[in-house]
Amino acid sequence: MSVSISEEAPEQAPFVYKGDIITHIKKASEIGYEAVELHIRHPENIDADAVRHACDTYKVEVSSIGTGLGYGMDRLSLSDSNPAVRRQAVERLKGHISLASKWNCLVIIGLMKGQIKDCGSREEYEKNVMEALQECVDYAESRQVLIVLEAINRYESDVLNTLQETTAFIREFDTDYLKLHIDTFHMNMEENSIPASMLEVRDYIGHVHAADNNRLYPGNGFFDFKTFLDTLKVIDYQGDIALECTGLPRPDEAALKARSYLYSIL
């Protein structure tokens, strides 16, 4: 199980820990997490060796790198109508992939996949994203890094909202290095039957985010985590479950109670 950390995220961003990465790697270890998910804005500013040393010291792994701050704070996306912005987005993601190769973890592309409103039409969206994402996939393949593409709810994204829609888009790429990223918060709004949807795309699921329906920690809302976890067992999911939720009421409390709750029903 993995817990989210970000060094420079806005106050409202749904990450459990915010602030110094090394400090929070230590906290995650003390609570009992086996891994951390690092949400990074500028990969070139990260001391990869220092993070690796901290993980080795505190006996945790980096499960995944989140890239959404590149869109949320810098408005970089793979769909932007401006080729210069798309180029910046690709180069930013390549930086994340290079970092991931040093930590042996995967890279999440969520908000940085962009939206139709960033370019004007569904046709232009697909053209822009397929071209830009293919370059990222080729780079990831050369470094043996898995990319996962996230299905995001309609209130945050105007495209690729459901597991089926996102998986159909992923199928357009002939690669084992692009998989589906699922998130309980988004699925709660988009899927008619979460277990049935998961079973339909079972071969493509590469990473999982957990948050309750209100984006608080799991167990602090009404999402059916027992059925969700049972479905992960049925499909033999072997990856991490990363806690991506708000750190309310307090980060340590959210991290501790989420871990305790999820392990109690695993």
Short mmCIF file of C-alpha atoms in Angstrom, two decimals:
data_model
loop_
_atom_site.label_atom_id
_atom_site.label_comp_id
_atom_site.label_asym_id
_atom_site.label_seq_id
_atom_site.Cartn_x
_atom_site.Cartn_y
_atom_site.Cartn_z
CA MET A 1 0.00 0.00 0.00
CA SER A 2 1.23 3.47 -0.94
CA VAL A 3 0.54 6.99 0.37
CA SER A 4 0.67 10.23 -1.64
CA ILE A 5 3.25 12.96 -1.00
CA SER A 6 3.79 16.26 -2.81
CA GLU A 7 6.36 18.92 -2.06
CA GLU A 8 4.68 21.89 -3.74
CA ALA A 9 1.00 21.10 -4.28
CA PRO A 10 -1.73 23.71 -3.74
CA GLU A 11 -3.59 23.54 -0.44
CA GLN A 12 -6.72 22.05 -2.02
CA ALA A 13 -4.89 19.27 -3.90
CA PRO A 14 -5.97 15.76 -2.80
CA PHE A 15 -2.65 14.47 -1.47
CA VAL A 16 -2.24 13.15 2.05
CA TYR A 17 1.17 14.68 2.76
CA LYS A 18 2.44 18.04 1.55
CA GLY A 19 5.92 19.37 2.17
CA ASP A 20 9.41 17.93 2.35
CA ILE A 21 9.53 14.55 0.59
CA ILE A 22 12.20 12.97 2.77
CA THR A 23 10.39 13.91 6.00
CA HIS A 24 7.18 12.35 4.78
CA ILE A 25 8.85 9.20 3.47
CA LYS A 26 9.97 8.66 7.07
CA LYS A 27 6.44 9.31 8.38
CA ALA A 28 4.94 6.90 5.84
CA SER A 29 7.35 4.21 6.96
CA GLU A 30 6.59 4.79 10.64
CA ILE A 31 2.86 4.38 10.01
CA GLY A 32 3.48 1.14 8.15
CA TYR A 33 3.25 1.99 4.45
CA GLU A 34 5.32 -0.14 2.11
CA ALA A 35 5.51 2.54 -0.59
CA VAL A 36 5.02 6.20 -1.41
CA GLU A 37 3.52 7.92 -4.44
CA LEU A 38 5.32 11.17 -5.25
CA HIS A 39 3.41 13.94 -7.02
CA ILE A 40 6.04 16.09 -8.67
CA ARG A 41 5.83 19.35 -10.58
CA HIS A 42 9.40 19.70 -11.88
CA PRO A 43 11.23 16.34 -12.06
CA GLU A 44 14.55 18.05 -12.78
CA ASN A 45 14.44 19.66 -9.34
CA ILE A 46 14.25 16.34 -7.49
CA ASP A 47 17.35 14.79 -5.95
CA ALA A 48 16.70 11.23 -7.11
CA ASP A 49 19.62 9.80 -5.14
CA ALA A 50 18.46 11.43 -1.89
CA VAL A 51 14.96 10.00 -2.35
CA ARG A 52 16.41 6.56 -3.11
CA HIS A 53 18.60 6.76 -0.02
CA ALA A 54 15.61 7.74 2.16
CA CYS A 55 13.54 4.88 0.77
CA ASP A 56 16.36 2.42 1.43
CA THR A 57 16.85 3.81 4.94
CA TYR A 58 13.18 3.63 5.87
CA LYS A 59 12.45 0.47 3.88
CA VAL A 60 9.80 1.79 1.52
CA GLU A 61 9.59 1.91 -2.28
CA VAL A 62 8.41 4.57 -4.68
CA SER A 63 5.32 3.03 -6.26
CA SER A 64 4.46 5.78 -8.69
CA ILE A 65 4.98 9.34 -9.87
CA GLY A 66 1.99 11.66 -10.28
CA THR A 67 2.31 14.32 -12.98
CA GLY A 68 -0.92 16.33 -12.64
CA LEU A 69 0.75 19.40 -11.16
CA GLY A 70 2.15 20.06 -14.63
CA TYR A 71 -1.41 20.72 -15.78
CA GLY A 72 -2.90 22.12 -12.59
CA MET A 73 -0.12 24.64 -12.00
CA ASP A 74 1.54 25.10 -15.41
CA ARG A 75 -1.33 24.24 -17.82
CA LEU A 76 0.82 21.81 -19.78
CA SER A 77 -1.12 19.16 -21.65
CA LEU A 78 -0.70 16.72 -24.50
CA SER A 79 -3.82 18.06 -26.19
CA ASP A 80 -3.12 21.81 -26.26
CA SER A 81 -3.76 23.51 -29.59
CA ASN A 82 -0.36 25.22 -29.30
CA PRO A 83 2.42 22.88 -30.51
CA ALA A 84 4.92 24.62 -28.23
CA VAL A 85 2.82 23.77 -25.17
CA ARG A 86 2.47 20.16 -26.28
CA ARG A 87 6.25 20.00 -26.72
CA GLN A 88 6.76 21.32 -23.18
CA ALA A 89 4.28 18.73 -21.89
CA VAL A 90 6.10 15.88 -23.65
CA GLU A 91 9.47 17.02 -22.33
CA ARG A 92 8.07 17.37 -18.81
CA LEU A 93 6.69 13.83 -18.98
CA LYS A 94 9.98 12.51 -20.32
CA GLY A 95 11.60 14.01 -17.23
CA HIS A 96 9.14 12.09 -15.05
CA ILE A 97 9.87 8.90 -16.98
CA SER A 98 13.62 9.35 -16.52
CA LEU A 99 13.06 9.80 -12.80
CA ALA A 100 10.84 6.72 -12.68
CA SER A 101 13.57 4.64 -14.34
CA LYS A 102 15.86 5.47 -11.41
CA TRP A 103 13.25 4.41 -8.85
CA ASN A 104 11.79 1.45 -10.77
CA CYS A 105 8.26 2.85 -10.56
CA LEU A 106 5.44 3.81 -12.91
CA VAL A 107 4.27 7.21 -14.17
CA ILE A 108 0.65 8.39 -14.03
CA ILE A 109 -0.75 10.58 -16.80
CA GLY A 110 -4.00 12.06 -15.57
CA LEU A 111 -4.72 15.75 -16.02
CA MET A 112 -1.76 16.17 -18.37
CA LYS A 113 -3.63 14.16 -20.98
CA GLY A 114 -5.52 17.43 -21.43
CA GLN A 115 -9.08 18.12 -22.46
CA ILE A 116 -11.07 18.78 -25.60
CA LYS A 117 -11.54 22.38 -24.49
CA ASP A 118 -7.76 22.81 -24.67
CA CYS A 119 -7.85 22.29 -28.43
CA GLY A 120 -11.41 22.68 -29.74
CA SER A 121 -12.68 19.33 -31.01
CA ARG A 122 -12.64 15.61 -30.25
CA GLU A 123 -10.84 14.95 -33.55
CA GLU A 124 -8.07 17.43 -32.78
CA TYR A 125 -7.85 16.12 -29.24
CA GLU A 126 -7.26 12.55 -30.40
CA LYS A 127 -4.76 13.65 -33.06
CA ASN A 128 -2.74 15.78 -30.64
CA VAL A 129 -2.76 13.32 -27.76
CA MET A 130 -2.02 10.24 -29.83
CA GLU A 131 0.99 11.89 -31.44
CA ALA A 132 2.36 13.31 -28.18
CA LEU A 133 1.59 10.26 -26.08
CA GLN A 134 3.22 7.96 -28.64
CA GLU A 135 6.47 9.86 -28.16
CA CYS A 136 6.15 9.42 -24.39
CA VAL A 137 5.39 5.72 -24.79
CA ASP A 138 8.41 5.20 -27.05
CA TYR A 139 10.58 6.93 -24.47
CA ALA A 140 9.07 4.86 -21.66
CA GLU A 141 9.67 1.63 -23.58
CA SER A 142 13.34 2.53 -24.03
CA ARG A 143 13.64 2.90 -20.26
CA GLN A 144 11.28 0.06 -19.34
CA VAL A 145 8.92 2.35 -17.43
CA LEU A 146 5.17 1.72 -17.31
CA ILE A 147 2.84 4.65 -18.04
CA VAL A 148 -0.74 4.50 -16.77
CA LEU A 149 -3.49 6.67 -18.25
CA GLU A 150 -6.15 7.78 -15.77
CA ALA A 151 -9.91 7.80 -16.29
CA ILE A 152 -11.07 11.08 -14.68
CA ASN A 153 -14.66 12.09 -13.89
CA ARG A 154 -16.64 14.43 -16.16
CA TYR A 155 -16.53 17.31 -13.67
CA GLU A 156 -12.73 17.48 -13.90
CA SER A 157 -12.23 16.36 -17.51
CA ASP A 158 -14.35 16.54 -20.64
CA VAL A 159 -12.88 13.37 -22.17
CA LEU A 160 -11.75 9.84 -21.22
CA ASN A 161 -14.05 9.66 -18.21
CA THR A 162 -14.95 5.98 -17.95
CA LEU A 163 -12.82 2.87 -17.71
CA GLN A 164 -14.15 1.58 -21.03
CA GLU A 165 -13.57 4.83 -22.93
CA THR A 166 -10.05 5.20 -21.58
CA THR A 167 -9.21 1.56 -22.28
CA ALA A 168 -10.44 1.88 -25.86
CA PHE A 169 -8.04 4.79 -26.30
CA ILE A 170 -5.17 2.79 -24.78
CA ARG A 171 -5.85 -0.06 -27.22
CA GLU A 172 -4.88 2.28 -30.07
CA PHE A 173 -1.26 1.98 -28.91
CA ASP A 174 0.57 -1.26 -29.63
CA THR A 175 2.54 -1.48 -26.40
CA ASP A 176 2.75 -3.21 -23.05
CA TYR A 177 4.04 0.03 -21.51
CA LEU A 178 0.70 1.88 -21.47
CA LYS A 179 -1.98 0.65 -19.07
CA LEU A 180 -5.13 1.93 -17.36
CA HIS A 181 -5.13 3.81 -14.07
CA ILE A 182 -8.33 3.49 -12.02
CA ASP A 183 -9.42 5.72 -9.12
CA THR A 184 -12.27 4.94 -6.74
CA PHE A 185 -13.26 8.62 -6.46
CA HIS A 186 -13.71 8.97 -10.22
CA MET A 187 -15.28 5.54 -10.73
CA ASN A 188 -17.89 6.32 -8.07
CA MET A 189 -19.23 9.06 -10.38
CA GLU A 190 -18.78 7.43 -13.79
CA GLU A 191 -19.38 3.68 -13.63
CA ASN A 192 -22.83 2.09 -13.57
CA SER A 193 -21.34 -1.02 -11.96
CA ILE A 194 -17.81 -0.67 -10.64
CA PRO A 195 -17.14 -4.44 -10.36
CA ALA A 196 -18.52 -5.12 -13.85
CA SER A 197 -16.47 -2.28 -15.35
CA MET A 198 -13.31 -3.51 -13.64
CA LEU A 199 -13.85 -7.05 -14.86
CA GLU A 200 -14.37 -5.81 -18.41
CA VAL A 201 -10.99 -4.03 -18.48
CA ARG A 202 -9.16 -6.39 -16.13
CA ASP A 203 -6.23 -7.00 -18.49
CA TYR A 204 -5.43 -3.30 -18.73
CA ILE A 205 -5.45 -2.15 -15.10
CA GLY A 206 -1.95 -1.02 -14.14
CA HIS A 207 -2.44 1.16 -11.05
CA VAL A 208 -5.08 2.02 -8.44
CA HIS A 209 -5.93 5.14 -6.45
CA ALA A 210 -8.08 4.92 -3.33
CA ALA A 211 -10.17 7.70 -1.83
CA ASP A 212 -13.68 7.64 -0.42
CA ASN A 213 -16.62 9.13 -2.30
CA ASN A 214 -16.06 12.50 -0.58
CA ARG A 215 -12.31 12.37 -1.32
CA LEU A 216 -11.55 11.86 2.35
CA TYR A 217 -9.60 8.79 3.44
CA PRO A 218 -11.14 5.34 2.77
CA GLY A 219 -13.60 4.41 5.51
CA ASN A 220 -14.72 8.01 6.01
CA GLY A 221 -17.52 7.90 3.44
CA PHE A 222 -19.83 5.37 1.82
CA PHE A 223 -17.79 3.89 -1.07
CA ASP A 224 -18.01 0.07 -1.05
CA PHE A 225 -14.34 -0.77 -0.58
CA LYS A 226 -15.04 -4.39 0.36
CA THR A 227 -16.55 -5.14 -3.05
CA PHE A 228 -13.85 -3.10 -4.76
CA LEU A 229 -11.00 -4.96 -3.04
CA ASP A 230 -12.70 -8.30 -3.64
CA THR A 231 -12.84 -7.44 -7.36
CA LEU A 232 -9.14 -6.61 -7.38
CA LYS A 233 -8.54 -10.08 -5.93
CA VAL A 234 -10.71 -11.69 -8.61
CA ILE A 235 -8.74 -10.03 -11.41
CA ASP A 236 -5.48 -10.90 -9.62
CA TYR A 237 -4.27 -7.31 -9.49
CA GLN A 238 -0.65 -7.34 -8.32
CA GLY A 239 0.16 -3.62 -8.19
CA ASP A 240 0.01 -1.03 -5.44
CA ILE A 241 -3.06 0.67 -4.03
CA ALA A 242 -2.08 4.29 -3.58
CA LEU A 243 -3.92 6.55 -1.16
CA GLU A 244 -4.76 9.74 -3.06
CA CYS A 245 -7.13 11.73 -0.89
CA THR A 246 -7.17 14.86 1.21
CA GLY A 247 -5.10 14.80 4.38
CA LEU A 248 -8.06 15.76 6.54
CA PRO A 249 -8.64 16.08 9.40
CA ARG A 250 -4.85 15.70 9.83
CA PRO A 251 -2.40 13.98 7.47
CA ASP A 252 -1.07 11.42 9.97
CA GLU A 253 -4.59 10.54 11.07
CA ALA A 254 -5.80 10.14 7.48
CA ALA A 255 -2.80 7.97 6.58
CA LEU A 256 -3.12 5.78 9.67
CA LYS A 257 -6.90 5.30 9.55
CA ALA A 258 -6.93 4.63 5.80
CA ARG A 259 -4.28 1.94 6.11
CA SER A 260 -5.97 0.33 9.11
CA TYR A 261 -9.37 0.32 7.41
CA LEU A 262 -8.20 -1.09 4.08
CA TYR A 263 -6.11 -3.82 5.68
CA SER A 264 -9.05 -4.77 7.92
CA ILE A 265 -11.14 -5.68 4.86
CA LEU A 266 -8.43 -7.00 2.54
#
